[in-house]
Amino acid sequence: MPLHPSSPPHKSGPGEDLTLEKASDPRKRLFIGLILGASVLLSLFLVILWVIPYIGLKNIHAFAPIVLAVALLALISMIMWSSIGLVLNILLGRSFPLSSRFRGITIKLFLPLMTLLGRFFNIPKDDIRLSFIKVNNELVASERGRFQPHEILLLLPHCLQNSRCPRRLTYDIKHCKRCGECPIDGLLGLSEKYGIKIAIATGGTIARRIVVQNKPKLIIAVACDRDLSSGIQDTYPIPVYGVLNQRPFGPCLDTLVDLPNIESALERFLAAPAKS
């Protein structure tokens, strides 16, 4: 999952997060509007794809236009079903039959189309990414079950570490002195409290290596909006629940994260301990 040090800054407020309870409804509305618009445009493109060669297909075989029409109609039906099902999932907060496919369709198909549509309407990329992360979090929460502690990986960006700290934490976060000068101490405390895996990545290559080595079934990732959206795409089909970091000093320098947001996510996804 890429954690790009050169990501352009998103001006996060001190208490901004993308947990289900606190994320704003406008992000949902933006996502729904873009995804429906992308679905309509894609369907129109498929119709045009059938209309233009219609005459030429007749010369090949009398039934050729009908065969193509049926195939394209099936594709259009799948696109509309996926978009409507996704919207219902978002609005109602519950999964539907085959809704586990919605997140994959969103990541692989709709997000690139939504980005193009947003560019046409001059919608900032940050807004699109934030709406995507918000909806992805809701889909992950609604579709997935509970996980054992060893199945969860808390993946952190290196910019959470104090920039004046001489210790190298990328290969072993437990080298942390636990001085409390940055959020790493508190995050290590959560890792110990809940028994989950925790790691720091300085970039996409190391992040992917960490994911391959740990083989998590769920990733709770802390990063900026750009890195989270790209990380969600790169690690699919592993579900990623994103938590925005806070950047009071600008991008990639002494960033912060709200520990209660992390703990809330852990409590949402962790399986209840077995009763003895």
PDB file of C-alpha atoms in Angstrom, residues 64-235:
ATOM      1  CA  ALA A  64     -24.973 -10.067 -35.317  1.00  0.00           C
ATOM      2  CA  PRO A  65     -26.583  -6.768 -34.173  1.00  0.00           C
ATOM      3  CA  ILE A  66     -28.975  -8.707 -31.923  1.00  0.00           C
ATOM      4  CA  VAL A  67     -26.157 -10.711 -30.327  1.00  0.00           C
ATOM      5  CA  LEU A  68     -24.158  -7.545 -29.656  1.00  0.00           C
ATOM      6  CA  ALA A  69     -27.261  -5.793 -28.318  1.00  0.00           C
ATOM      7  CA  VAL A  70     -27.942  -8.627 -25.859  1.00  0.00           C
ATOM      8  CA  ALA A  71     -24.317  -8.645 -24.683  1.00  0.00           C
ATOM      9  CA  LEU A  72     -24.232  -4.878 -24.186  1.00  0.00           C
ATOM     10  CA  LEU A  73     -27.640  -4.910 -22.483  1.00  0.00           C
ATOM     11  CA  ALA A  74     -26.295  -7.496 -20.043  1.00  0.00           C
ATOM     12  CA  LEU A  75     -23.284  -5.270 -19.330  1.00  0.00           C
ATOM     13  CA  ILE A  76     -25.488  -2.212 -18.831  1.00  0.00           C
ATOM     14  CA  SER A  77     -27.729  -4.194 -16.465  1.00  0.00           C
ATOM     15  CA  MET A  78     -24.697  -5.293 -14.434  1.00  0.00           C
ATOM     16  CA  ILE A  79     -23.397  -1.730 -14.231  1.00  0.00           C
ATOM     17  CA  MET A  80     -26.741  -0.295 -13.136  1.00  0.00           C
ATOM     18  CA  TRP A  81     -27.345  -3.137 -10.673  1.00  0.00           C
ATOM     19  CA  SER A  82     -23.903  -2.608  -9.167  1.00  0.00           C
ATOM     20  CA  SER A  83     -24.333   1.155  -8.822  1.00  0.00           C
ATOM     21  CA  ILE A  84     -27.867   0.927  -7.393  1.00  0.00           C
ATOM     22  CA  GLY A  85     -26.848  -1.861  -5.013  1.00  0.00           C
ATOM     23  CA  LEU A  86     -23.836   0.153  -3.890  1.00  0.00           C
ATOM     24  CA  VAL A  87     -25.961   3.252  -3.289  1.00  0.00           C
ATOM     25  CA  LEU A  88     -28.474   1.224  -1.241  1.00  0.00           C
ATOM     26  CA  ASN A  89     -25.623  -0.296   0.729  1.00  0.00           C
ATOM     27  CA  ILE A  90     -24.277   3.189   1.468  1.00  0.00           C
ATOM     28  CA  LEU A  91     -27.643   4.681   2.408  1.00  0.00           C
ATOM     29  CA  LEU A  92     -28.942   1.773   4.495  1.00  0.00           C
ATOM     30  CA  GLY A  93     -25.627   0.679   5.980  1.00  0.00           C
ATOM     31  CA  ARG A  94     -26.293  -3.014   5.430  1.00  0.00           C
ATOM     32  CA  SER A  95     -25.089  -5.610   2.963  1.00  0.00           C
ATOM     33  CA  PHE A  96     -27.140  -7.187   0.184  1.00  0.00           C
ATOM     34  CA  PRO A  97     -26.729 -10.405  -1.845  1.00  0.00           C
ATOM     35  CA  LEU A  98     -23.358 -10.317  -3.637  1.00  0.00           C
ATOM     36  CA  SER A  99     -22.631  -6.955  -2.001  1.00  0.00           C
ATOM     37  CA  SER A 100     -19.130  -8.207  -1.204  1.00  0.00           C
ATOM     38  CA  ARG A 101     -18.435  -7.484  -4.877  1.00  0.00           C
ATOM     39  CA  PHE A 102     -19.443  -3.828  -4.544  1.00  0.00           C
ATOM     40  CA  ARG A 103     -16.158  -2.748  -2.971  1.00  0.00           C
ATOM     41  CA  GLY A 104     -14.162  -4.395  -5.739  1.00  0.00           C
ATOM     42  CA  ILE A 105     -16.325  -2.829  -8.452  1.00  0.00           C
ATOM     43  CA  THR A 106     -15.979   0.545  -6.753  1.00  0.00           C
ATOM     44  CA  ILE A 107     -12.190   0.270  -6.534  1.00  0.00           C
ATOM     45  CA  LYS A 108     -11.501  -1.164  -9.981  1.00  0.00           C
ATOM     46  CA  LEU A 109     -14.215   0.440 -12.124  1.00  0.00           C
ATOM     47  CA  PHE A 110     -16.035   3.348 -10.549  1.00  0.00           C
ATOM     48  CA  LEU A 111     -13.188   5.236  -8.847  1.00  0.00           C
ATOM     49  CA  PRO A 112     -11.272   5.939 -12.096  1.00  0.00           C
ATOM     50  CA  LEU A 113     -14.517   6.974 -13.816  1.00  0.00           C
ATOM     51  CA  MET A 114     -15.505   9.159 -10.861  1.00  0.00           C
ATOM     52  CA  THR A 115     -12.120  10.869 -10.979  1.00  0.00           C
ATOM     53  CA  LEU A 116     -12.561  11.660 -14.686  1.00  0.00           C
ATOM     54  CA  LEU A 117     -16.104  12.892 -14.085  1.00  0.00           C
ATOM     55  CA  GLY A 118     -14.937  15.017 -11.157  1.00  0.00           C
ATOM     56  CA  ARG A 119     -12.238  16.575 -13.323  1.00  0.00           C
ATOM     57  CA  PHE A 120     -14.870  17.513 -15.913  1.00  0.00           C
ATOM     58  CA  PHE A 121     -16.977  19.250 -13.240  1.00  0.00           C
ATOM     59  CA  ASN A 122     -13.930  20.795 -11.502  1.00  0.00           C
ATOM     60  CA  ILE A 123     -14.470  18.799  -8.319  1.00  0.00           C
ATOM     61  CA  PRO A 124     -11.234  18.762  -6.275  1.00  0.00           C
ATOM     62  CA  LYS A 125      -9.447  15.414  -6.195  1.00  0.00           C
ATOM     63  CA  ASP A 126      -9.186  15.667  -2.415  1.00  0.00           C
ATOM     64  CA  ASP A 127     -12.981  15.730  -2.124  1.00  0.00           C
ATOM     65  CA  ILE A 128     -13.338  12.682  -4.368  1.00  0.00           C
ATOM     66  CA  ARG A 129     -10.684  10.760  -2.452  1.00  0.00           C
ATOM     67  CA  LEU A 130     -12.220  11.625   0.912  1.00  0.00           C
ATOM     68  CA  SER A 131     -15.667  10.515  -0.247  1.00  0.00           C
ATOM     69  CA  PHE A 132     -14.172   7.281  -1.602  1.00  0.00           C
ATOM     70  CA  ILE A 133     -12.372   6.523   1.682  1.00  0.00           C
ATOM     71  CA  LYS A 134     -15.499   7.297   3.672  1.00  0.00           C
ATOM     72  CA  VAL A 135     -17.638   4.944   1.589  1.00  0.00           C
ATOM     73  CA  ASN A 136     -14.916   2.280   1.514  1.00  0.00           C
ATOM     74  CA  ASN A 137     -14.846   2.318   5.320  1.00  0.00           C
ATOM     75  CA  GLU A 138     -18.591   1.800   5.462  1.00  0.00           C
ATOM     76  CA  LEU A 139     -18.432  -1.049   2.948  1.00  0.00           C
ATOM     77  CA  VAL A 140     -15.625  -2.736   4.880  1.00  0.00           C
ATOM     78  CA  ALA A 141     -17.569  -2.371   8.127  1.00  0.00           C
ATOM     79  CA  SER A 142     -20.826  -3.684   6.641  1.00  0.00           C
ATOM     80  CA  GLU A 143     -19.467  -6.570   4.582  1.00  0.00           C
ATOM     81  CA  ARG A 144     -16.822  -8.083   6.779  1.00  0.00           C
ATOM     82  CA  GLY A 145     -17.141 -10.103   9.944  1.00  0.00           C
ATOM     83  CA  ARG A 146     -14.973 -10.061  13.027  1.00  0.00           C
ATOM     84  CA  PHE A 147     -11.259 -10.832  13.135  1.00  0.00           C
ATOM     85  CA  GLN A 148      -8.824 -12.384  15.560  1.00  0.00           C
ATOM     86  CA  PRO A 149      -6.097 -10.010  16.842  1.00  0.00           C
ATOM     87  CA  HIS A 150      -3.324 -11.722  14.841  1.00  0.00           C
ATOM     88  CA  GLU A 151      -5.343 -11.187  11.636  1.00  0.00           C
ATOM     89  CA  ILE A 152      -5.323  -7.380  11.969  1.00  0.00           C
ATOM     90  CA  LEU A 153      -2.421  -5.172  10.886  1.00  0.00           C
ATOM     91  CA  LEU A 154      -2.161  -1.551  12.008  1.00  0.00           C
ATOM     92  CA  LEU A 155      -0.100   0.077   9.240  1.00  0.00           C
ATOM     93  CA  LEU A 156       1.378   3.503   9.970  1.00  0.00           C
ATOM     94  CA  PRO A 157       3.244   6.171   7.976  1.00  0.00           C
ATOM     95  CA  HIS A 158       6.745   7.087   9.138  1.00  0.00           C
ATOM     96  CA  CYS A 159       5.725  10.752   9.443  1.00  0.00           C
ATOM     97  CA  LEU A 160       3.979   9.949  12.741  1.00  0.00           C
ATOM     98  CA  GLN A 161       7.429   9.561  14.299  1.00  0.00           C
ATOM     99  CA  ASN A 162       8.929  12.697  15.797  1.00  0.00           C
ATOM    100  CA  SER A 163      11.214  14.222  13.155  1.00  0.00           C
ATOM    101  CA  ARG A 164      13.928  14.816  15.787  1.00  0.00           C
ATOM    102  CA  CYS A 165      13.934  11.206  16.955  1.00  0.00           C
ATOM    103  CA  PRO A 166      17.219   9.403  16.114  1.00  0.00           C
ATOM    104  CA  ARG A 167      15.725   5.904  16.366  1.00  0.00           C
ATOM    105  CA  ARG A 168      14.979   3.920  13.213  1.00  0.00           C
ATOM    106  CA  LEU A 169      11.552   2.309  13.509  1.00  0.00           C
ATOM    107  CA  THR A 170      10.821   1.184   9.955  1.00  0.00           C
ATOM    108  CA  TYR A 171      12.104  -2.374  10.355  1.00  0.00           C
ATOM    109  CA  ASP A 172      11.124  -2.801  13.991  1.00  0.00           C
ATOM    110  CA  ILE A 173       8.690  -0.385  15.591  1.00  0.00           C
ATOM    111  CA  LYS A 174       9.549  -1.851  19.002  1.00  0.00           C
ATOM    112  CA  HIS A 175      12.817   0.089  18.898  1.00  0.00           C
ATOM    113  CA  CYS A 176      10.679   3.032  20.007  1.00  0.00           C
ATOM    114  CA  LYS A 177      11.912   4.523  23.294  1.00  0.00           C
ATOM    115  CA  ARG A 178       8.288   5.202  24.351  1.00  0.00           C
ATOM    116  CA  CYS A 179       9.104   8.783  25.344  1.00  0.00           C
ATOM    117  CA  GLY A 180       5.622  10.036  24.453  1.00  0.00           C
ATOM    118  CA  GLU A 181       6.861  12.806  22.148  1.00  0.00           C
ATOM    119  CA  CYS A 182       4.867  11.396  19.201  1.00  0.00           C
ATOM    120  CA  PRO A 183       1.804   9.148  18.690  1.00  0.00           C
ATOM    121  CA  ILE A 184       3.925   5.986  18.294  1.00  0.00           C
ATOM    122  CA  ASP A 185       3.938   5.358  22.051  1.00  0.00           C
ATOM    123  CA  GLY A 186       0.138   5.394  22.244  1.00  0.00           C
ATOM    124  CA  LEU A 187      -0.228   3.254  19.117  1.00  0.00           C
ATOM    125  CA  LEU A 188       2.171   0.673  20.538  1.00  0.00           C
ATOM    126  CA  GLY A 189       0.041   0.696  23.663  1.00  0.00           C
ATOM    127  CA  LEU A 190      -3.062  -0.124  21.600  1.00  0.00           C
ATOM    128  CA  SER A 191      -1.158  -2.893  19.830  1.00  0.00           C
ATOM    129  CA  GLU A 192      -0.200  -4.433  23.164  1.00  0.00           C
ATOM    130  CA  LYS A 193      -3.655  -3.962  24.651  1.00  0.00           C
ATOM    131  CA  TYR A 194      -5.471  -5.702  21.792  1.00  0.00           C
ATOM    132  CA  GLY A 195      -2.718  -8.051  20.596  1.00  0.00           C
ATOM    133  CA  ILE A 196      -2.696  -6.826  16.985  1.00  0.00           C
ATOM    134  CA  LYS A 197       0.237  -6.511  14.584  1.00  0.00           C
ATOM    135  CA  ILE A 198       1.716  -3.052  14.033  1.00  0.00           C
ATOM    136  CA  ALA A 199       4.264  -1.723  11.552  1.00  0.00           C
ATOM    137  CA  ILE A 200       5.616   1.484  10.005  1.00  0.00           C
ATOM    138  CA  ALA A 201       6.145   1.901   6.258  1.00  0.00           C
ATOM    139  CA  THR A 202       8.202   4.606   4.558  1.00  0.00           C
ATOM    140  CA  GLY A 203       6.805   3.959   1.096  1.00  0.00           C
ATOM    141  CA  GLY A 204       4.826   1.699  -1.185  1.00  0.00           C
ATOM    142  CA  THR A 205       7.512  -0.977  -1.631  1.00  0.00           C
ATOM    143  CA  ILE A 206       8.057  -1.445   2.102  1.00  0.00           C
ATOM    144  CA  ALA A 207       4.316  -1.323   2.756  1.00  0.00           C
ATOM    145  CA  ARG A 208       3.686  -4.102   0.242  1.00  0.00           C
ATOM    146  CA  ARG A 209       6.494  -6.153   1.794  1.00  0.00           C
ATOM    147  CA  ILE A 210       4.961  -5.711   5.245  1.00  0.00           C
ATOM    148  CA  VAL A 211       1.564  -6.837   3.970  1.00  0.00           C
ATOM    149  CA  VAL A 212       3.063  -9.907   2.251  1.00  0.00           C
ATOM    150  CA  GLN A 213       5.054 -10.865   5.358  1.00  0.00           C
ATOM    151  CA  ASN A 214       2.179 -10.436   7.821  1.00  0.00           C
ATOM    152  CA  LYS A 215      -0.651 -11.773   5.613  1.00  0.00           C
ATOM    153  CA  PRO A 216      -3.366  -9.778   7.415  1.00  0.00           C
ATOM    154  CA  LYS A 217      -7.053 -10.321   6.791  1.00  0.00           C
ATOM    155  CA  LEU A 218      -7.775  -6.684   7.691  1.00  0.00           C
ATOM    156  CA  ILE A 219      -5.582  -3.590   7.542  1.00  0.00           C
ATOM    157  CA  ILE A 220      -6.280  -0.484   9.597  1.00  0.00           C
ATOM    158  CA  ALA A 221      -4.199   2.141   7.827  1.00  0.00           C
ATOM    159  CA  VAL A 222      -3.260   5.645   8.940  1.00  0.00           C
ATOM    160  CA  ALA A 223      -2.242   8.068   6.184  1.00  0.00           C
ATOM    161  CA  CYS A 224      -3.303  11.140   4.215  1.00  0.00           C
ATOM    162  CA  ASP A 225      -6.210  10.978   1.773  1.00  0.00           C
ATOM    163  CA  ARG A 226      -4.014  10.384  -1.274  1.00  0.00           C
ATOM    164  CA  ASP A 227      -2.038   7.562   0.299  1.00  0.00           C
ATOM    165  CA  LEU A 228      -5.131   5.925   1.761  1.00  0.00           C
ATOM    166  CA  SER A 229      -7.021   5.910  -1.539  1.00  0.00           C
ATOM    167  CA  SER A 230      -4.044   4.477  -3.439  1.00  0.00           C
ATOM    168  CA  GLY A 231      -3.360   1.979  -0.659  1.00  0.00           C
ATOM    169  CA  ILE A 232      -6.945   0.736  -0.698  1.00  0.00           C
ATOM    170  CA  GLN A 233      -6.599   0.108  -4.434  1.00  0.00           C
ATOM    171  CA  ASP A 234      -3.182  -1.565  -4.199  1.00  0.00           C
ATOM    172  CA  THR A 235      -4.060  -4.022  -1.421  1.00  0.00           C
TER     173      THR A 235
END
